Amino acid sequence: MIEIEAPTLPEVKIAANDNGWLIVRTNPRCERRVVYGLRDLGIRCYLPCEVKWKTTRAKKTRIKIPLFPGYLFVGLRTNHTGAHERLYEVRCTDGVAGVVMGTNGAMAIVSGGEIAKLIECENSGEFDHTPAEKSAFKVGQTVKIVRGKFQGVVATVIAAADNDQVRISSTGIFAGVWSEDADHIEAA
Protein backbone atom coordinates (compact mmCIF):
# COMPACT_ATOMS: atom_id res chain seq x y z
CA MET A 1 0.00 0.00 0.00
CA ILE A 2 1.52 3.33 -1.07
CA GLU A 3 0.61 6.53 0.72
CA ILE A 4 1.24 9.71 -1.22
CA GLU A 5 -0.14 13.05 -0.17
CA ALA A 6 -1.13 15.56 -2.81
CA PRO A 7 0.77 18.85 -2.64
CA THR A 8 -0.59 20.74 0.34
CA LEU A 9 -2.39 23.99 -0.23
CA PRO A 10 -1.36 27.05 1.79
CA GLU A 11 -3.13 27.65 5.15
CA VAL A 12 -6.21 29.84 5.18
CA LYS A 13 -6.65 32.30 8.02
CA ILE A 14 -10.12 33.55 8.91
CA ALA A 15 -10.32 37.02 10.41
CA ALA A 16 -12.90 37.85 13.07
CA ASN A 17 -14.35 40.58 10.82
CA ASP A 18 -14.82 38.34 7.76
CA ASN A 19 -18.18 39.36 6.35
CA GLY A 20 -18.36 36.72 3.68
CA TRP A 21 -16.75 34.56 1.06
CA LEU A 22 -17.78 34.30 -2.59
CA ILE A 23 -18.39 30.93 -4.20
CA VAL A 24 -16.36 30.58 -7.38
CA ARG A 25 -17.15 27.95 -10.02
CA THR A 26 -14.13 26.49 -11.78
CA ASN A 27 -13.63 24.72 -15.06
CA PRO A 28 -13.61 20.92 -14.67
CA ARG A 29 -10.63 19.67 -12.63
CA CYS A 30 -9.08 23.15 -12.41
CA GLU A 31 -9.62 23.84 -8.70
CA ARG A 32 -5.92 23.74 -7.72
CA ARG A 33 -4.92 25.84 -10.73
CA VAL A 34 -7.39 28.51 -9.61
CA VAL A 35 -6.15 28.36 -5.99
CA TYR A 36 -2.53 28.90 -7.04
CA GLY A 37 -3.53 31.64 -9.50
CA LEU A 38 -5.53 33.53 -6.86
CA ARG A 39 -2.81 33.13 -4.25
CA ASP A 40 -0.29 34.57 -6.74
CA LEU A 41 -2.56 37.63 -6.99
CA GLY A 42 -2.70 37.92 -3.20
CA ILE A 43 -6.37 36.92 -3.02
CA ARG A 44 -7.45 34.66 -0.15
CA CYS A 45 -9.20 31.47 -1.17
CA TYR A 46 -10.12 28.13 0.35
CA LEU A 47 -10.51 24.77 -1.36
CA PRO A 48 -11.94 22.22 1.09
CA CYS A 49 -10.60 18.73 0.34
CA GLU A 50 -11.39 15.18 1.35
CA VAL A 51 -8.94 12.29 1.47
CA LYS A 52 -9.75 8.99 -0.25
CA TRP A 53 -8.03 5.86 -1.51
CA LYS A 54 -7.41 5.50 -5.24
CA THR A 55 -6.53 2.07 -6.59
CA THR A 56 -4.62 1.74 -9.86
CA ARG A 57 -2.87 -1.40 -11.08
CA ALA A 58 -3.04 -3.05 -7.67
CA LYS A 59 -1.53 0.00 -5.94
CA LYS A 60 -3.51 1.79 -3.29
CA THR A 61 -2.72 5.50 -3.07
CA ARG A 62 -4.01 8.10 -0.63
CA ILE A 63 -5.20 11.19 -2.54
CA LYS A 64 -6.74 14.57 -1.70
CA ILE A 65 -9.67 15.62 -3.88
CA PRO A 66 -11.97 18.65 -3.70
CA LEU A 67 -14.90 18.24 -1.29
CA PHE A 68 -17.09 20.26 -3.66
CA PRO A 69 -15.75 19.48 -7.16
CA GLY A 70 -15.78 22.55 -9.38
CA TYR A 71 -16.18 25.06 -6.53
CA LEU A 72 -14.00 26.97 -4.08
CA PHE A 73 -14.41 29.95 -1.78
CA VAL A 74 -12.82 33.37 -2.25
CA GLY A 75 -12.43 35.86 0.60
CA LEU A 76 -13.16 39.25 -0.94
CA ARG A 77 -14.71 42.19 0.85
CA THR A 78 -17.38 43.12 -1.67
CA ASN A 79 -18.05 46.50 0.00
CA HIS A 80 -14.34 47.41 0.13
CA THR A 81 -12.66 50.03 -2.10
CA GLY A 82 -11.24 48.31 -5.17
CA ALA A 83 -13.54 45.30 -4.82
CA HIS A 84 -14.68 45.54 -8.44
CA GLU A 85 -11.08 45.40 -9.70
CA ARG A 86 -10.32 42.40 -7.44
CA LEU A 87 -13.51 40.67 -8.60
CA TYR A 88 -12.41 41.24 -12.20
CA GLU A 89 -9.04 39.63 -11.36
CA VAL A 90 -10.86 36.64 -9.85
CA ARG A 91 -13.04 36.21 -12.94
CA CYS A 92 -10.01 36.47 -15.26
CA THR A 93 -7.94 33.91 -13.33
CA ASP A 94 -7.06 30.86 -15.41
CA GLY A 95 -9.55 28.08 -14.69
CA VAL A 96 -12.37 30.24 -13.30
CA ALA A 97 -15.72 29.65 -14.98
CA GLY A 98 -17.61 32.29 -12.99
CA VAL A 99 -18.93 33.48 -9.66
CA VAL A 100 -22.03 31.77 -8.26
CA MET A 101 -25.03 34.09 -8.16
CA GLY A 102 -27.96 33.87 -5.75
CA THR A 103 -31.64 33.82 -6.70
CA ASN A 104 -31.85 37.60 -6.21
CA GLY A 105 -29.16 38.25 -8.82
CA ALA A 106 -26.50 39.15 -6.24
CA MET A 107 -23.35 37.12 -5.68
CA ALA A 108 -23.85 34.15 -3.36
CA ILE A 109 -22.02 34.78 -0.07
CA VAL A 110 -20.93 32.24 2.58
CA SER A 111 -20.21 33.63 6.06
CA GLY A 112 -16.71 33.55 7.49
CA GLY A 113 -18.09 31.45 10.35
CA GLU A 114 -19.23 28.72 7.96
CA ILE A 115 -15.81 28.72 6.26
CA ALA A 116 -14.18 28.44 9.70
CA LYS A 117 -16.39 25.40 10.46
CA LEU A 118 -15.36 23.75 7.18
CA ILE A 119 -11.69 24.36 7.98
CA GLU A 120 -12.15 22.95 11.48
CA CYS A 121 -13.86 19.82 10.11
CA GLU A 122 -11.13 19.31 7.53
CA ASN A 123 -8.35 19.81 10.09
CA SER A 124 -10.00 17.38 12.54
CA GLY A 125 -10.08 14.66 9.88
CA GLU A 126 -13.84 14.53 9.28
CA PHE A 127 -13.25 14.50 5.52
CA ASP A 128 -10.55 11.81 5.73
CA HIS A 129 -12.08 8.58 4.38
CA THR A 130 -8.87 6.57 4.60
CA PRO A 131 -8.90 4.47 7.73
CA ALA A 132 -5.61 3.72 9.38
CA GLU A 133 -4.56 0.11 9.44
CA LYS A 134 -7.66 -2.00 9.89
CA SER A 135 -7.92 -2.99 13.54
CA ALA A 136 -9.54 -6.20 14.58
CA PHE A 137 -12.29 -5.47 17.07
CA LYS A 138 -13.54 -8.46 19.00
CA VAL A 139 -17.13 -9.20 19.94
CA GLY A 140 -17.74 -8.00 23.50
CA GLN A 141 -14.90 -5.45 23.38
CA THR A 142 -15.64 -2.00 24.81
CA VAL A 143 -14.92 0.79 22.34
CA LYS A 144 -15.18 4.57 22.24
CA ILE A 145 -16.38 6.51 19.20
CA VAL A 146 -13.74 9.13 18.36
CA ARG A 147 -15.19 10.66 15.17
CA GLY A 148 -18.60 11.43 13.76
CA LYS A 149 -21.94 12.43 15.23
CA PHE A 150 -21.67 10.01 18.18
CA GLN A 151 -18.16 11.13 19.19
CA GLY A 152 -17.45 10.33 22.84
CA VAL A 153 -20.04 7.52 23.16
CA VAL A 154 -18.80 4.29 24.75
CA ALA A 155 -20.26 1.11 23.26
CA THR A 156 -19.78 -2.65 23.01
CA VAL A 157 -18.86 -4.49 19.79
CA ILE A 158 -21.50 -7.06 18.82
CA ALA A 159 -20.17 -7.89 15.31
CA ALA A 160 -17.25 -6.90 13.07
CA ALA A 161 -17.73 -7.11 9.29
CA ASP A 162 -15.09 -7.33 6.56
CA ASN A 163 -16.22 -4.03 4.99
CA ASP A 164 -14.70 -1.74 7.69
CA GLN A 165 -18.04 -1.58 9.52
CA VAL A 166 -18.38 -2.56 13.18
CA ARG A 167 -21.78 -3.33 14.69
CA ILE A 168 -21.98 -1.80 18.17
CA SER A 169 -24.47 -1.58 21.01
CA SER A 170 -24.73 1.33 23.42
CA THR A 171 -26.71 2.14 26.54
CA GLY A 172 -27.49 5.51 28.07
CA ILE A 173 -28.62 8.59 26.16
CA PHE A 174 -27.64 7.07 22.79
CA ALA A 175 -29.04 3.61 23.55
CA GLY A 176 -29.33 1.36 20.55
CA VAL A 177 -27.55 -0.83 18.03
CA TRP A 178 -25.96 0.56 14.88
CA SER A 179 -23.01 0.17 12.52
CA GLU A 180 -20.05 2.50 12.77
CA ASP A 181 -17.01 2.92 10.52
CA ALA A 182 -14.00 1.09 12.00
CA ASP A 183 -11.88 4.24 11.65
CA HIS A 184 -14.39 6.14 13.83
CA ILE A 185 -13.83 3.94 16.90
CA GLU A 186 -10.97 2.81 19.11
CA ALA A 187 -10.55 0.50 22.06
CA ALA A 188 -11.76 2.10 25.29
Coordinates of C-alpha atoms in Angstrom, one line a residue:
M1 CA 0.0 0.0 0.0
I2 CA 1.5 3.3 -1.1
E3 CA 0.6 6.5 0.7
I4 CA 1.2 9.7 -1.2
E5 CA -0.1 13.1 -0.2
A6 CA -1.1 15.6 -2.8
P7 CA 0.8 18.9 -2.6
T8 CA -0.6 20.7 0.3
L9 CA -2.4 24.0 -0.2
P10 CA -1.4 27.1 1.8
E11 CA -3.1 27.6 5.1
V12 CA -6.2 29.8 5.2
K13 CA -6.7 32.3 8.0
I14 CA -10.1 33.5 8.9
A15 CA -10.3 37.0 10.4
A16 CA -12.9 37.9 13.1
N17 CA -14.3 40.6 10.8
D18 CA -14.8 38.3 7.8
N19 CA -18.2 39.4 6.4
G20 CA -18.4 36.7 3.7
W21 CA -16.7 34.6 1.1
L22 CA -17.8 34.3 -2.6
I23 CA -18.4 30.9 -4.2
V24 CA -16.4 30.6 -7.4
R25 CA -17.2 27.9 -10.0
T26 CA -14.1 26.5 -11.8
N27 CA -13.6 24.7 -15.1
P28 CA -13.6 20.9 -14.7
R29 CA -10.6 19.7 -12.6
C30 CA -9.1 23.2 -12.4
E31 CA -9.6 23.8 -8.7
R32 CA -5.9 23.7 -7.7
R33 CA -4.9 25.8 -10.7
V34 CA -7.4 28.5 -9.6
V35 CA -6.2 28.4 -6.0
Y36 CA -2.5 28.9 -7.0
G37 CA -3.5 31.6 -9.5
L38 CA -5.5 33.5 -6.9
R39 CA -2.8 33.1 -4.2
D40 CA -0.3 34.6 -6.7
L41 CA -2.6 37.6 -7.0
G42 CA -2.7 37.9 -3.2
I43 CA -6.4 36.9 -3.0
R44 CA -7.5 34.7 -0.1
C45 CA -9.2 31.5 -1.2
Y46 CA -10.1 28.1 0.3
L47 CA -10.5 24.8 -1.4
P48 CA -11.9 22.2 1.1
C49 CA -10.6 18.7 0.3
E50 CA -11.4 15.2 1.4
V51 CA -8.9 12.3 1.5
K52 CA -9.8 9.0 -0.3
W53 CA -8.0 5.9 -1.5
K54 CA -7.4 5.5 -5.2
T55 CA -6.5 2.1 -6.6
T56 CA -4.6 1.7 -9.9
R57 CA -2.9 -1.4 -11.1
A58 CA -3.0 -3.1 -7.7
K59 CA -1.5 0.0 -5.9
K60 CA -3.5 1.8 -3.3
T61 CA -2.7 5.5 -3.1
R62 CA -4.0 8.1 -0.6
I63 CA -5.2 11.2 -2.5
K64 CA -6.7 14.6 -1.7
I65 CA -9.7 15.6 -3.9
P66 CA -12.0 18.7 -3.7
L67 CA -14.9 18.2 -1.3
F68 CA -17.1 20.3 -3.7
P69 CA -15.8 19.5 -7.2
G70 CA -15.8 22.5 -9.4
Y71 CA -16.2 25.1 -6.5
L72 CA -14.0 27.0 -4.1
F73 CA -14.4 29.9 -1.8
V74 CA -12.8 33.4 -2.2
G75 CA -12.4 35.9 0.6
L76 CA -13.2 39.3 -0.9
R77 CA -14.7 42.2 0.9
T78 CA -17.4 43.1 -1.7
N79 CA -18.1 46.5 0.0
H80 CA -14.3 47.4 0.1
T81 CA -12.7 50.0 -2.1
G82 CA -11.2 48.3 -5.2
A83 CA -13.5 45.3 -4.8
H84 CA -14.7 45.5 -8.4
E85 CA -11.1 45.4 -9.7
R86 CA -10.3 42.4 -7.4
L87 CA -13.5 40.7 -8.6
Y88 CA -12.4 41.2 -12.2
E89 CA -9.0 39.6 -11.4
V90 CA -10.9 36.6 -9.9
R91 CA -13.0 36.2 -12.9
C92 CA -10.0 36.5 -15.3
T93 CA -7.9 33.9 -13.3
D94 CA -7.1 30.9 -15.4
G95 CA -9.5 28.1 -14.7
V96 CA -12.4 30.2 -13.3
A97 CA -15.7 29.6 -15.0
G98 CA -17.6 32.3 -13.0
V99 CA -18.9 33.5 -9.7
V100 CA -22.0 31.8 -8.3
M101 CA -25.0 34.1 -8.2
G102 CA -28.0 33.9 -5.8
T103 CA -31.6 33.8 -6.7
N104 CA -31.8 37.6 -6.2
G105 CA -29.2 38.2 -8.8
A106 CA -26.5 39.1 -6.2
M107 CA -23.4 37.1 -5.7
A108 CA -23.8 34.2 -3.4
I109 CA -22.0 34.8 -0.1
V110 CA -20.9 32.2 2.6
S111 CA -20.2 33.6 6.1
G112 CA -16.7 33.6 7.5
G113 CA -18.1 31.4 10.3
E114 CA -19.2 28.7 8.0
I115 CA -15.8 28.7 6.3
A116 CA -14.2 28.4 9.7
K117 CA -16.4 25.4 10.5
L118 CA -15.4 23.7 7.2
I119 CA -11.7 24.4 8.0
E120 CA -12.2 23.0 11.5
C121 CA -13.9 19.8 10.1
E122 CA -11.1 19.3 7.5
N123 CA -8.3 19.8 10.1
S124 CA -10.0 17.4 12.5
G125 CA -10.1 14.7 9.9
E126 CA -13.8 14.5 9.3
F127 CA -13.3 14.5 5.5
D128 CA -10.6 11.8 5.7
H129 CA -12.1 8.6 4.4
T130 CA -8.9 6.6 4.6
P131 CA -8.9 4.5 7.7
A132 CA -5.6 3.7 9.4
E133 CA -4.6 0.1 9.4
K134 CA -7.7 -2.0 9.9
S135 CA -7.9 -3.0 13.5
A136 CA -9.5 -6.2 14.6
F137 CA -12.3 -5.5 17.1
K138 CA -13.5 -8.5 19.0
V139 CA -17.1 -9.2 19.9
G140 CA -17.7 -8.0 23.5
Q141 CA -14.9 -5.5 23.4
T142 CA -15.6 -2.0 24.8
V143 CA -14.9 0.8 22.3
K144 CA -15.2 4.6 22.2
I145 CA -16.4 6.5 19.2
V146 CA -13.7 9.1 18.4
R147 CA -15.2 10.7 15.2
G148 CA -18.6 11.4 13.8
K149 CA -21.9 12.4 15.2
F150 CA -21.7 10.0 18.2
Q151 CA -18.2 11.1 19.2
G152 CA -17.5 10.3 22.8
V153 CA -20.0 7.5 23.2
V154 CA -18.8 4.3 24.8
A155 CA -20.3 1.1 23.3
T156 CA -19.8 -2.7 23.0
V157 CA -18.9 -4.5 19.8
I158 CA -21.5 -7.1 18.8
A159 CA -20.2 -7.9 15.3
A160 CA -17.3 -6.9 13.1
A161 CA -17.7 -7.1 9.3
D162 CA -15.1 -7.3 6.6
N163 CA -16.2 -4.0 5.0
D164 CA -14.7 -1.7 7.7
Q165 CA -18.0 -1.6 9.5
V166 CA -18.4 -2.6 13.2
R167 CA -21.8 -3.3 14.7
I168 CA -22.0 -1.8 18.2
S169 CA -24.5 -1.6 21.0
S170 CA -24.7 1.3 23.4
T171 CA -26.7 2.1 26.5
G172 CA -27.5 5.5 28.1
I173 CA -28.6 8.6 26.2
F174 CA -27.6 7.1 22.8
A175 CA -29.0 3.6 23.5
G176 CA -29.3 1.4 20.5
V177 CA -27.6 -0.8 18.0
W178 CA -26.0 0.6 14.9
S179 CA -23.0 0.2 12.5
E180 CA -20.0 2.5 12.8
D181 CA -17.0 2.9 10.5
A182 CA -14.0 1.1 12.0
D183 CA -11.9 4.2 11.7
H184 CA -14.4 6.1 13.8
I185 CA -13.8 3.9 16.9
E186 CA -11.0 2.8 19.1
A187 CA -10.6 0.5 22.1
A188 CA -11.8 2.1 25.3

